[in-house]
C-alpha cells in the first residue's frame, strides 16, 4: 500500500482534475440517438407552436420565428447533451449549426421540387415518402456535419490527425562535462 502525500504527481494515465469536471463525450451511436430525440422532440413541439403563434401574426412570419427559436434551442441542446461538449455554444457554433439546418432545408425543398418535375400530380403518400426520405437523409448529413465539424472540441477529429508531441531530449551530464564547467 502506497502512502498518499500532498505533493504526489499524477501519472500520464490518470485523469486530471479538469477532465473529471467535464463529462465525457458520448459515442457516435449515443450521440445519434440523442440527436434524433432532441431534434425530433423540438420539431414536434415546433409544429404545434407555429399555428398558435400564427394566430397573432402572418403564418410565414410565425414559421420563421419558431424556426429560428427552435434552431437556437436545438443548438444549445446538441452542444450540452447530444455531443457532450460541457459548455454552451458560442455565436460561431450557432451560425454553423444554422447553416447546416439551412442546407437540410434546401435538400428537402429540392427533393420536393424534383418530385413535382418528375410527376406533375403526385399523391399525398408519394409526397410524404419523398419528403420523409429527404428529411431523413438531410438529418443524417446534418448529424455528421455537427459531429465532425461543429462540435469537435475536446475530441480528436477523424479528418485531421494530430501530430504527436515528442519529448525534448535531455542533456546527458557526464563527469567530464561537469568538470569542464566548474
mmCIF file of C-alpha atoms in Angstrom:
data_model
loop_
_atom_site.group_PDB
_atom_site.id
_atom_site.type_symbol
_atom_site.label_atom_id
_atom_site.label_comp_id
_atom_site.label_asym_id
_atom_site.label_seq_id
_atom_site.Cartn_x
_atom_site.Cartn_y
_atom_site.Cartn_z
ATOM 1 C CA UNK A 1 0.000 0.000 0.000
ATOM 2 C CA UNK A 2 1.464 3.309 -1.073
ATOM 3 C CA UNK A 3 1.234 6.281 1.322
ATOM 4 C CA UNK A 4 -0.533 9.286 -0.135
ATOM 5 C CA UNK A 5 1.331 12.554 0.097
ATOM 6 C CA UNK A 6 0.238 16.062 -0.742
ATOM 7 C CA UNK A 7 2.949 16.543 -3.394
ATOM 8 C CA UNK A 8 2.171 13.341 -5.315
ATOM 9 C CA UNK A 9 2.262 13.908 -9.072
ATOM 10 C CA UNK A 10 -0.231 12.414 -11.469
ATOM 11 C CA UNK A 11 0.831 9.696 -13.816
ATOM 12 C CA UNK A 12 0.121 10.249 -17.520
ATOM 13 C CA UNK A 13 -2.553 7.548 -17.450
ATOM 14 C CA UNK A 14 -4.517 9.013 -14.548
ATOM 15 C CA UNK A 15 -7.226 11.573 -15.298
ATOM 16 C CA UNK A 16 -6.606 15.176 -14.396
ATOM 17 C CA UNK A 17 -8.934 17.076 -12.137
ATOM 18 C CA UNK A 18 -10.088 19.196 -15.088
ATOM 19 C CA UNK A 19 -11.256 16.148 -17.023
ATOM 20 C CA UNK A 20 -13.303 14.978 -14.037
ATOM 21 C CA UNK A 21 -15.357 18.177 -14.112
ATOM 22 C CA UNK A 22 -16.433 17.917 -17.754
ATOM 23 C CA UNK A 23 -18.494 14.942 -18.892
ATOM 24 C CA UNK A 24 -17.028 12.573 -21.446
ATOM 25 C CA UNK A 25 -18.383 12.979 -24.952
ATOM 26 C CA UNK A 26 -20.840 10.229 -25.868
ATOM 27 C CA UNK A 27 -20.019 7.768 -28.625
ATOM 28 C CA UNK A 28 -21.395 8.035 -32.165
ATOM 29 C CA UNK A 29 -24.454 5.830 -31.602
ATOM 30 C CA UNK A 30 -25.439 7.536 -28.341
ATOM 31 C CA UNK A 31 -24.915 10.936 -29.987
ATOM 32 C CA UNK A 32 -27.110 9.947 -32.912
ATOM 33 C CA UNK A 33 -29.921 8.726 -30.655
ATOM 34 C CA UNK A 34 -29.696 11.951 -28.643
ATOM 35 C CA UNK A 35 -29.664 13.972 -31.882
ATOM 36 C CA UNK A 36 -32.857 12.276 -33.089
ATOM 37 C CA UNK A 37 -34.597 12.663 -29.724
ATOM 38 C CA UNK A 38 -33.638 16.336 -29.274
ATOM 39 C CA UNK A 39 -34.195 17.380 -32.876
ATOM 40 C CA UNK A 40 -37.356 15.317 -33.294
ATOM 41 C CA UNK A 41 -38.799 16.450 -29.986
ATOM 42 C CA UNK A 42 -38.171 20.106 -30.739
ATOM 43 C CA UNK A 43 -39.535 19.578 -34.253
ATOM 44 C CA UNK A 44 -42.796 18.149 -32.910
ATOM 45 C CA UNK A 45 -43.131 20.964 -30.366
ATOM 46 C CA UNK A 46 -42.429 23.492 -33.130
ATOM 47 C CA UNK A 47 -45.165 22.024 -35.312
ATOM 48 C CA UNK A 48 -47.646 22.758 -32.520
ATOM 49 C CA UNK A 49 -46.196 26.196 -31.785
ATOM 50 C CA UNK A 50 -46.384 27.594 -35.341
ATOM 51 C CA UNK A 51 -50.216 27.564 -35.595
ATOM 52 C CA UNK A 52 -50.515 29.072 -32.109
ATOM 53 C CA UNK A 53 -48.123 31.916 -32.932
ATOM 54 C CA UNK A 54 -49.766 32.306 -36.357
ATOM 55 C CA UNK A 55 -52.957 33.458 -34.593
ATOM 56 C CA UNK A 56 -51.162 36.729 -33.764
ATOM 57 C CA UNK A 57 -49.159 37.259 -36.977
ATOM 58 C CA UNK A 58 -48.968 36.022 -40.577
ATOM 59 C CA UNK A 59 -48.190 32.304 -40.903
ATOM 60 C CA UNK A 60 -44.894 32.831 -42.788
ATOM 61 C CA UNK A 61 -43.613 35.173 -40.056
ATOM 62 C CA UNK A 62 -44.729 32.778 -37.310
ATOM 63 C CA UNK A 63 -42.976 29.900 -39.075
ATOM 64 C CA UNK A 64 -39.763 31.939 -39.396
ATOM 65 C CA UNK A 65 -39.847 32.983 -35.718
ATOM 66 C CA UNK A 66 -40.427 29.420 -34.499
ATOM 67 C CA UNK A 67 -37.773 28.066 -36.877
ATOM 68 C CA UNK A 68 -35.146 30.494 -35.559
ATOM 69 C CA UNK A 69 -36.100 29.830 -31.934
ATOM 70 C CA UNK A 70 -36.127 26.041 -32.385
ATOM 71 C CA UNK A 71 -32.766 26.100 -34.192
ATOM 72 C CA UNK A 72 -31.221 28.113 -31.338
ATOM 73 C CA UNK A 73 -32.707 25.748 -28.757
ATOM 74 C CA UNK A 74 -31.547 22.647 -30.673
ATOM 75 C CA UNK A 75 -28.019 24.021 -30.951
ATOM 76 C CA UNK A 76 -27.937 24.555 -27.179
ATOM 77 C CA UNK A 77 -29.217 21.013 -26.574
ATOM 78 C CA UNK A 78 -26.811 19.499 -29.097
ATOM 79 C CA UNK A 79 -23.831 21.238 -27.500
ATOM 80 C CA UNK A 80 -24.722 20.337 -23.929
ATOM 81 C CA UNK A 81 -26.480 16.998 -24.301
ATOM 82 C CA UNK A 82 -26.100 15.403 -27.738
ATOM 83 C CA UNK A 83 -22.368 15.914 -28.234
ATOM 84 C CA UNK A 84 -21.384 16.484 -24.601
ATOM 85 C CA UNK A 85 -19.104 19.498 -25.049
ATOM 86 C CA UNK A 86 -19.712 20.548 -21.450
ATOM 87 C CA UNK A 87 -20.349 24.198 -22.319
ATOM 88 C CA UNK A 88 -22.848 26.355 -24.154
ATOM 89 C CA UNK A 89 -22.188 27.079 -27.827
ATOM 90 C CA UNK A 90 -20.894 30.471 -28.919
ATOM 91 C CA UNK A 91 -22.026 32.510 -31.902
ATOM 92 C CA UNK A 92 -19.707 30.645 -34.283
ATOM 93 C CA UNK A 93 -21.293 27.299 -33.429
ATOM 94 C CA UNK A 94 -24.791 28.788 -33.631
ATOM 95 C CA UNK A 95 -24.017 30.109 -37.121
ATOM 96 C CA UNK A 96 -22.506 26.799 -38.244
ATOM 97 C CA UNK A 97 -25.466 24.871 -36.871
ATOM 98 C CA UNK A 98 -27.966 27.196 -38.548
ATOM 99 C CA UNK A 99 -26.020 26.801 -41.791
ATOM 100 C CA UNK A 100 -26.386 23.032 -41.580
ATOM 101 C CA UNK A 101 -30.113 23.449 -40.845
ATOM 102 C CA UNK A 102 -30.468 25.708 -43.896
ATOM 103 C CA UNK A 103 -28.670 23.114 -46.039
ATOM 104 C CA UNK A 104 -31.039 20.402 -44.755
ATOM 105 C CA UNK A 105 -33.996 22.653 -45.589
ATOM 106 C CA UNK A 106 -32.615 23.159 -49.108
ATOM 107 C CA UNK A 107 -32.265 19.381 -49.579
ATOM 108 C CA UNK A 108 -35.901 18.730 -48.649
ATOM 109 C CA UNK A 109 -37.105 21.598 -50.871
ATOM 110 C CA UNK A 110 -35.027 20.300 -53.785
ATOM 111 C CA UNK A 111 -36.420 16.778 -53.323
ATOM 112 C CA UNK A 112 -39.996 18.065 -53.400
ATOM 113 C CA UNK A 113 -39.234 20.254 -56.426
ATOM 114 C CA UNK A 114 -37.735 17.278 -58.286
ATOM 115 C CA UNK A 115 -40.727 15.118 -57.384
ATOM 116 C CA UNK A 116 -43.093 17.687 -58.911
ATOM 117 C CA UNK A 117 -40.887 17.962 -62.008
ATOM 118 C CA UNK A 118 -40.898 14.186 -62.488
ATOM 119 C CA UNK A 119 -44.536 13.657 -61.549
ATOM 120 C CA UNK A 120 -46.948 16.538 -62.181
ATOM 121 C CA UNK A 121 -49.584 15.459 -59.635
ATOM 122 C CA UNK A 122 -48.075 13.078 -57.079
ATOM 123 C CA UNK A 123 -50.321 11.618 -54.424
ATOM 124 C CA UNK A 124 -50.081 12.600 -50.780
ATOM 125 C CA UNK A 125 -48.486 9.248 -49.887
ATOM 126 C CA UNK A 126 -45.774 9.749 -52.523
ATOM 127 C CA UNK A 127 -45.121 13.306 -51.357
ATOM 128 C CA UNK A 128 -44.825 12.149 -47.744
ATOM 129 C CA UNK A 129 -42.484 9.298 -48.703
ATOM 130 C CA UNK A 130 -40.200 11.620 -50.694
ATOM 131 C CA UNK A 131 -40.263 14.329 -48.027
ATOM 132 C CA UNK A 132 -39.553 11.930 -45.148
ATOM 133 C CA UNK A 133 -36.759 10.207 -47.099
ATOM 134 C CA UNK A 134 -35.137 13.526 -47.993
ATOM 135 C CA UNK A 135 -35.608 14.763 -44.438
ATOM 136 C CA UNK A 136 -34.023 11.604 -43.025
ATOM 137 C CA UNK A 137 -31.030 11.834 -45.358
ATOM 138 C CA UNK A 138 -30.641 15.543 -44.628
ATOM 139 C CA UNK A 139 -30.824 14.769 -40.903
ATOM 140 C CA UNK A 140 -28.055 12.169 -41.160
ATOM 141 C CA UNK A 141 -25.962 14.645 -43.136
ATOM 142 C CA UNK A 142 -26.612 17.355 -40.560
ATOM 143 C CA UNK A 143 -25.657 14.988 -37.733
ATOM 144 C CA UNK A 144 -22.351 14.208 -39.467
ATOM 145 C CA UNK A 145 -21.582 17.899 -40.052
ATOM 146 C CA UNK A 146 -22.360 18.780 -36.448
ATOM 147 C CA UNK A 147 -20.392 15.850 -35.015
ATOM 148 C CA UNK A 148 -17.337 16.099 -37.272
ATOM 149 C CA UNK A 149 -17.010 19.860 -37.745
ATOM 150 C CA UNK A 150 -19.144 21.979 -35.417
ATOM 151 C CA UNK A 151 -18.868 20.230 -32.041
ATOM 152 C CA UNK A 152 -15.376 18.732 -32.291
ATOM 153 C CA UNK A 153 -13.528 20.473 -29.446
ATOM 154 C CA UNK A 154 -12.245 18.091 -26.822
ATOM 155 C CA UNK A 155 -12.155 15.185 -29.262
ATOM 156 C CA UNK A 156 -9.752 14.227 -31.987
ATOM 157 C CA UNK A 157 -11.246 14.898 -35.390
ATOM 158 C CA UNK A 158 -11.066 11.838 -37.666
ATOM 159 C CA UNK A 159 -10.308 14.105 -40.610
ATOM 160 C CA UNK A 160 -7.328 15.938 -39.105
ATOM 161 C CA UNK A 161 -4.873 13.671 -37.309
ATOM 162 C CA UNK A 162 -2.873 15.453 -34.661
ATOM 163 C CA UNK A 163 0.889 15.334 -34.584
ATOM 164 C CA UNK A 164 2.264 13.533 -31.565
ATOM 165 C CA UNK A 165 4.109 15.674 -29.074
ATOM 166 C CA UNK A 166 7.621 14.313 -28.778
ATOM 167 C CA UNK A 167 9.600 14.879 -25.605
ATOM 168 C CA UNK A 168 12.699 17.038 -25.881
ATOM 169 C CA UNK A 169 15.957 15.133 -25.442
ATOM 170 C CA UNK A 170 17.512 15.606 -22.023
ATOM 171 C CA UNK A 171 21.150 16.613 -21.881
ATOM 172 C CA UNK A 172 23.367 13.923 -20.512
ATOM 173 C CA UNK A 173 25.777 15.222 -17.908
ATOM 174 C CA UNK A 174 28.931 13.248 -17.724
ATOM 175 C CA UNK A 175 31.681 13.621 -15.196
ATOM 176 C CA UNK A 176 33.887 15.222 -17.870
ATOM 177 C CA UNK A 177 31.206 17.782 -18.793
ATOM 178 C CA UNK A 178 30.702 18.735 -15.168
ATOM 179 C CA UNK A 179 34.455 19.051 -14.612
ATOM 180 C CA UNK A 180 34.895 21.437 -17.571
ATOM 181 C CA UNK A 181 32.157 23.799 -16.394
ATOM 182 C CA UNK A 182 33.426 24.067 -12.806
#
